[in-house]
């Protein structure tokens, strides 16, 4: 098989890239190790930055999102049992976020690409990248995990294969730098069959730690609490989970949280990670393959899309006029945005979580930070601008 761009991974990075390249008349194939059902069934992100919403529409993918997604003008921050509304639209000249689950975005991207003749091969095994040092790169793979060996010959390989994929590892260790922070807490996430308890997302920092109230649909809510990343989910009974949500989301104004059956629960660790550079020879890495943010800033998916927007522009320019300097600057250009998203995600995470390793002084600093957002216009604007999505520079 011969295409211009071979993409590994059918997550947000790989699928948005396939759409953007198709728009520019560049041929591509997407190789994905999981089945279509698994990809479409994995519950992850929920928040789209304003420009991602516009991009979905430009790509002709906005119809269901506009019908079923929920536009939010702001978020609620809560500490000391009191709530503070952050008017994101008012603070950013009218920009809003969209709550539309990642797996719904993926369903739309997959259905649309397949309906228009795009090739996405699910369930591949043995993905191996080679030849990125020279000018004839290729990806070897096996259909259905163990079928006969096949090869995608291409001009460029894109590793959009998430944190554990082979993309980043194909950059020689001596040529990459890795920057990492592992947090001493994780998130316990649940999906609940219940109506909404509040009209916008609530991020709280209470005595027992962080909690986040988010949503998926009018009948299904997504909620998280800070926990020990080494906890066994079996030790978190539904009763214990609800006790913690009530303790952390409770206020003194008579509001009450609506409970419902918990239909899914799981624990994820929190980490920050950046790989520099994001390119080696004819290999480009994008999204979680290159960087991880803790989910407190809702940046991971959005950052993955930002990478491939930059990459598609650089590829299109290179194919159009042979101008390759944009491709050479891909990494440098992306990393400027990446580090700002890392900073914001780290800021939100440290400000909103209880960290037993910190001194009382440091813990007080986080409440001062929160109160600064409440009382300082500049601080509120900064949080809002970052949350809704920074402009591309
Ligand atoms: P993905 O989504 O991990 O996709 C990579 C794909 O590559 C495949 N793959 C391979 N395919 C072929 N051969 C191989 N050898 C392969 N190895 C791997 C994998 O099967 C997979 O399908 O990476 P991508 O595209 O970079 O997208 C990143 C986002 O998925 C991620 O950053 C977000 O989900 C993070 N995130 C959030 N981001 C937001 O922007 N807003 C949010 O509100 C938000 N909330 C979250 C989140 C992540 C969470 N978790 C579970 C970590 C909430 C949570 C709880
Ligand atoms: C989600 O709805 O899953 C979600 C929302 C906001 C975040 C993280 C996750 O910051």
XYZ file of C-alpha atoms and ligand atoms in Angstrom:
458
model
C 0.000 0.000 0.000
C 1.369 3.449 -0.897
C 0.083 6.744 0.590
C 1.600 10.141 1.253
C 1.107 10.006 5.026
C 0.908 6.876 7.204
C -0.871 7.575 10.485
C -0.664 5.280 13.532
C -3.601 5.671 15.940
C -7.307 6.425 15.503
C -7.631 8.740 18.505
C -8.435 12.441 18.188
C -4.953 13.271 16.827
C -4.893 10.601 14.099
C -8.500 11.034 12.992
C -8.500 14.841 12.875
C -5.266 14.638 10.886
C -6.843 12.216 8.395
C -9.703 14.694 7.861
C -7.422 17.723 7.518
C -5.165 15.928 5.011
C -8.156 14.756 2.993
C -9.358 18.372 2.815
C -5.944 19.318 1.400
C -5.934 16.477 -1.138
C -3.196 14.491 0.634
C -3.634 10.712 0.782
C -3.394 8.952 4.146
C -4.220 5.712 5.903
C -4.915 5.253 9.622
C -3.742 2.076 11.386
C -5.404 1.386 14.753
C -4.630 -1.509 17.105
C -8.025 -1.539 18.860
C -11.374 -2.520 17.366
C -13.788 0.181 16.183
C -16.135 -0.731 19.066
C -13.393 -0.276 21.641
C -12.296 3.073 20.201
C -15.894 4.316 20.124
C -16.666 2.943 23.580
C -13.809 4.379 25.666
C -14.948 7.152 28.006
C -12.386 9.964 28.227
C -12.543 13.699 27.643
C -15.609 15.899 27.636
C -14.673 19.510 26.919
C -13.947 21.041 23.497
C -12.253 24.423 23.221
C -14.097 27.037 21.145
C -11.835 26.718 18.073
C -12.175 22.903 18.026
C -15.941 23.399 17.817
C -15.404 25.721 14.836
C -13.015 23.243 13.219
C -15.562 20.422 13.546
C -18.063 22.615 11.712
C -15.564 23.614 8.994
C -14.856 19.928 8.379
C -18.568 19.201 8.013
C -18.618 17.268 11.286
C -20.617 19.653 13.432
C -24.195 18.572 12.933
C -24.641 16.048 15.754
C -22.337 18.007 18.079
C -24.507 21.123 17.684
C -27.639 19.068 18.317
C -26.467 16.917 21.235
C -23.538 18.852 22.741
C -23.939 21.536 25.388
C -22.489 25.001 25.103
C -21.258 26.367 28.439
C -20.668 30.077 29.054
C -18.617 29.511 32.188
C -17.526 27.176 34.973
C -18.050 27.158 38.716
C -15.144 27.141 41.149
C -15.848 26.118 44.740
C -13.837 26.248 47.946
C -14.752 26.744 51.633
C -18.255 25.482 50.737
C -18.944 28.587 48.622
C -19.298 28.816 44.831
C -17.891 31.342 42.429
C -19.091 31.598 38.837
C -16.367 32.293 36.284
C -18.016 33.968 33.310
C -15.741 32.627 30.593
C -17.700 34.090 27.679
C -17.837 37.520 29.353
C -14.108 37.437 30.122
C -12.980 36.316 26.646
C -15.086 38.415 24.284
C -17.765 35.753 23.807
C -15.807 32.472 23.560
C -17.543 29.389 24.934
C -16.673 25.727 25.485
C -18.681 22.744 24.285
C -19.346 19.679 26.435
C -19.454 16.853 23.868
C -17.838 13.542 24.827
C -14.624 12.423 23.142
C -16.142 9.107 22.056
C -18.949 10.971 20.275
C -16.359 13.129 18.476
C -14.562 9.933 17.459
C -17.786 8.292 16.226
C -18.446 11.334 14.016
C -14.864 11.435 12.703
C -14.803 7.697 11.921
C -18.244 7.507 10.284
C -17.599 10.541 8.095
C -14.105 9.425 6.993
C -15.286 5.902 6.115
C -18.346 7.246 4.282
C -16.055 9.357 2.081
C -13.696 6.570 1.078
C -11.088 7.104 3.776
C -9.140 4.091 4.969
C -9.011 3.293 8.686
C -7.771 -0.222 9.456
C -8.854 -1.314 12.942
C -7.432 -4.196 14.969
C -3.915 -4.163 13.498
C -0.987 -5.852 15.279
C 2.793 -5.703 15.070
C 2.934 -2.015 14.045
C 6.590 -1.290 13.232
C 8.023 1.993 11.978
C 11.101 1.963 9.743
C 13.112 4.089 7.325
C 12.383 7.444 8.987
C 16.086 8.356 8.758
C 16.004 8.171 4.962
C 13.429 9.245 2.376
C 11.478 5.952 2.106
C 9.746 5.461 5.437
C 7.269 2.628 5.959
C 4.997 1.061 8.553
C 4.721 -2.718 8.816
C 1.578 -4.210 10.347
C -0.663 -7.272 10.457
C -4.411 -7.124 9.878
C -6.572 -8.597 12.671
C -3.522 -8.735 14.906
C -1.886 -11.771 13.305
C -2.673 -11.731 9.554
C 0.054 -11.771 6.883
C 2.666 -8.985 7.131
C 1.701 -5.865 5.133
C 3.460 -2.571 4.545
C 2.356 1.038 4.179
C 5.007 2.866 2.144
C 4.726 6.636 2.663
C 6.509 9.977 2.564
C 5.905 10.672 6.248
C 4.921 8.646 9.325
C 2.791 10.230 12.034
C 2.800 8.654 15.499
C -0.637 9.646 16.838
C -0.608 6.505 18.947
C -1.037 7.812 22.469
C 1.319 7.639 25.421
C 2.059 3.891 25.165
C 2.362 3.579 21.356
C 5.559 2.915 19.361
C 5.730 6.443 17.810
C 7.725 8.248 20.466
C 9.992 5.226 21.033
C 11.016 5.354 17.350
C 12.896 8.593 18.094
C 16.357 7.434 19.250
C 16.633 7.901 23.037
C 19.760 10.010 22.591
C 17.818 12.452 20.385
C 14.861 13.095 22.697
C 14.446 14.784 26.043
C 11.596 13.787 28.347
C 10.182 16.038 31.064
C 7.832 14.519 33.583
C 5.926 15.172 36.792
C 3.906 12.460 38.513
C 1.306 13.712 41.002
C 0.749 11.935 44.340
C -2.991 11.656 43.623
C -5.268 10.185 40.978
C -8.901 10.599 39.880
C -11.711 8.231 40.583
C -14.215 8.804 37.777
C -17.825 7.632 37.660
C -20.654 7.692 35.145
C -24.022 8.106 36.827
C -27.510 7.692 35.464
C -29.097 10.814 36.953
C -30.307 14.246 35.892
C -27.984 17.240 36.111
C -27.436 18.726 39.579
C -25.971 22.023 38.336
C -26.036 23.957 35.072
C -22.254 24.102 34.594
C -19.076 22.184 35.485
C -18.064 22.555 39.142
C -14.398 22.303 40.163
C -14.038 22.135 43.976
C -11.213 22.133 46.471
C -12.581 21.143 49.879
C -11.036 19.711 53.029
C -11.019 16.143 51.652
C -9.610 17.241 48.297
C -10.708 17.836 44.719
C -14.013 16.955 43.060
C -15.356 17.716 39.576
C -18.966 17.621 38.528
C -19.281 17.282 34.746
C -21.947 15.940 32.444
C -22.471 13.717 29.424
C -26.161 14.150 28.589
C -29.334 15.259 30.369
C -29.580 11.745 31.884
C -25.926 10.761 32.377
C -23.447 12.662 34.540
C -19.646 12.378 34.678
C -18.002 13.030 38.033
C -14.519 12.719 39.504
C -12.934 12.815 42.967
C -9.307 12.956 43.925
C -8.071 9.651 45.403
C -4.858 7.772 46.048
C -3.600 6.629 42.608
C -2.754 3.225 44.127
C -6.256 2.683 45.525
C -8.060 -0.471 44.459
C -11.407 0.472 42.912
C -12.902 -2.534 44.737
C -12.358 -0.625 48.011
C -14.571 2.205 46.772
C -18.134 1.069 47.400
C -20.912 3.207 45.919
C -21.756 4.389 49.461
C -18.193 5.551 50.079
C -18.089 7.304 46.693
C -21.331 9.207 47.342
C -20.186 10.198 50.850
C -17.105 11.805 49.345
C -19.030 13.572 46.582
C -21.461 15.016 49.142
C -18.578 16.135 51.388
C -16.656 17.796 48.579
C -19.498 19.333 46.578
C -21.665 20.372 49.559
C -22.501 24.042 50.113
C -24.274 25.964 52.881
C -27.048 27.307 50.647
C -29.380 24.294 50.562
C -28.186 22.867 47.213
C -28.226 19.102 46.961
C -26.492 16.617 44.692
C -28.761 14.203 42.846
C -27.577 10.619 43.173
C -28.289 7.779 40.735
C -27.018 4.334 39.779
C -23.258 4.319 39.093
C -22.868 2.613 35.706
C -19.078 2.785 35.405
C -16.174 3.570 37.722
C -12.379 3.601 37.433
C -9.180 5.218 38.725
C -6.588 7.055 36.615
C -3.180 8.384 37.677
C -2.306 12.036 37.001
C 0.885 13.046 35.245
C 2.481 15.814 33.212
C 4.862 14.751 30.438
C 6.545 16.388 27.442
C 8.838 14.858 24.821
C 11.149 17.207 22.918
C 11.455 17.325 19.972
C 8.237 16.027 18.397
C 9.948 15.109 15.134
C 12.774 12.875 13.981
C 13.590 12.545 10.276
C 10.326 11.708 8.505
C 8.491 10.846 11.730
C 6.208 13.335 13.484
C 4.545 12.591 16.820
C 1.314 14.277 17.893
C -1.087 14.329 20.844
C -0.603 12.057 23.863
C 2.315 10.344 22.072
C 4.268 13.564 22.630
C 2.718 15.053 25.775
C 0.371 14.292 28.645
C -1.453 16.785 30.856
C -3.410 16.031 34.023
C -7.110 16.348 33.046
C -7.878 19.231 35.457
C -7.499 21.832 32.695
C -9.470 19.782 30.085
C -6.606 20.275 27.627
C -5.465 16.812 26.411
C -7.807 16.293 23.465
C -7.650 19.940 22.453
C -3.859 19.919 22.442
C -3.845 16.774 20.300
C -6.011 18.567 17.732
C -3.801 21.683 17.860
C -0.725 19.576 16.976
C -2.326 18.078 13.890
C -3.679 21.431 12.700
C -0.074 22.690 12.664
C 1.146 19.464 11.041
C -1.505 19.476 8.310
C -0.722 23.096 7.395
C 2.988 22.290 7.202
C 2.398 19.152 5.116
C 0.026 20.960 2.751
C 2.522 23.780 2.280
C 5.322 21.318 1.648
C 3.333 19.341 -0.940
C 2.032 22.510 -2.617
C 5.256 24.373 -3.114
C 7.991 22.131 -1.900
C 8.469 24.555 0.976
C 9.715 22.394 3.827
C 10.727 24.942 6.468
C 7.284 24.764 8.132
C 7.682 21.006 8.532
C 11.124 21.530 10.039
C 9.608 23.981 12.524
C 6.653 21.713 13.469
C 8.113 20.711 16.798
C 9.265 24.185 17.791
C 5.884 25.653 16.867
C 3.798 23.010 18.703
C 5.940 23.014 21.825
C 5.208 26.682 22.472
C 1.505 25.849 22.822
C 2.222 22.544 24.580
C 4.239 24.150 27.370
C 1.540 26.768 27.964
C -1.093 24.020 28.240
C 1.244 22.117 30.561
C 1.582 25.221 32.710
C -2.168 25.780 32.866
C -2.948 22.108 33.613
C -0.300 22.051 36.361
C -1.675 25.325 37.800
C -5.265 24.022 37.887
C -4.118 20.691 39.318
C -1.954 22.075 42.113
C -4.487 24.803 42.968
C -7.449 22.441 43.226
C -5.996 19.286 44.848
C -5.059 18.548 48.415
C -1.443 17.364 48.476
C -0.392 15.802 51.778
C 3.281 16.269 50.822
C 2.892 20.032 50.870
C 3.449 22.252 53.898
C 0.514 24.125 55.457
C 2.001 27.246 53.898
C 1.868 25.778 50.391
C -1.685 24.576 50.942
C -2.728 28.096 51.972
C -1.185 29.411 48.729
C -3.758 27.467 46.701
C -6.667 29.133 48.478
C -5.005 32.513 47.899
C -4.764 31.607 44.202
C -8.471 30.738 44.128
C -9.419 33.928 45.916
C -7.307 35.879 43.442
C -9.438 34.488 40.606
C -12.539 35.661 42.505
C -11.252 39.181 43.199
C -8.813 40.053 40.410
C -10.136 40.677 36.911
C -6.685 39.978 35.403
C -6.456 36.636 37.162
C -9.994 35.661 36.101
C -9.260 36.636 32.477
C -6.085 34.557 32.511
C -7.900 31.450 33.742
C -10.771 31.964 31.293
C -8.478 32.534 28.266
C -6.533 29.382 28.986
C -9.625 27.293 29.677
C -11.470 28.264 26.519
C -8.326 27.823 24.375
C -5.431 30.200 23.749
C -5.216 31.816 20.317
C -2.676 30.265 17.895
C 0.350 32.515 17.788
P -5.352 8.531 22.136
O -6.724 8.981 22.299
O -4.707 7.762 23.231
O -5.297 7.679 20.781
C -4.179 6.908 20.413
C -4.654 5.728 19.617
O -3.519 4.990 19.155
C -3.795 3.617 19.263
N -2.529 2.863 19.303
C -2.055 2.136 18.258
N -2.538 1.913 17.014
C -1.815 1.118 16.189
N -0.657 0.500 16.554
C -0.139 0.682 17.798
N 0.972 0.093 18.144
C -0.861 1.530 18.714
N -0.650 1.930 19.987
C -1.651 2.724 20.318
C -4.596 3.514 20.545
O -5.363 2.324 20.583
C -5.470 4.760 20.462
O -6.723 4.511 19.852
O -4.361 9.738 21.820
P -4.610 11.162 21.055
O -5.240 10.951 19.720
O -3.326 11.864 21.144
O -5.709 11.907 21.927
C -5.428 12.319 23.240
C -6.713 12.367 24.061
O -7.372 11.107 23.932
C -6.438 12.684 25.534
O -5.460 13.694 25.640
C -7.718 13.157 26.277
O -8.639 12.111 26.420
C -7.360 13.726 27.646
N -8.526 14.116 28.458
C -9.186 15.299 28.233
N -8.815 16.108 27.219
C -9.510 17.239 26.945
O -9.133 17.963 26.029
N -10.642 17.614 27.656
C -11.094 16.857 28.686
O -12.128 17.184 29.264
C -10.341 15.681 29.035
N -10.742 14.883 30.034
C -8.982 13.278 29.481
C -10.095 13.710 30.269
C -8.383 12.051 29.734
C -8.854 11.260 30.753
N -8.212 10.027 30.935
C -8.906 8.803 30.898
C -6.760 9.965 30.902
C -10.577 12.919 31.294
C -9.943 11.703 31.551
C -10.463 10.891 32.693
C -15.102 15.373 31.628
O -16.293 15.716 31.446
O -14.734 14.184 31.492
C -14.111 16.373 32.058
C -14.471 17.708 32.122
C -13.529 18.643 32.538
C -12.256 18.236 32.882
C -11.882 16.899 32.806
C -12.824 15.959 32.391
O -11.350 19.165 33.309
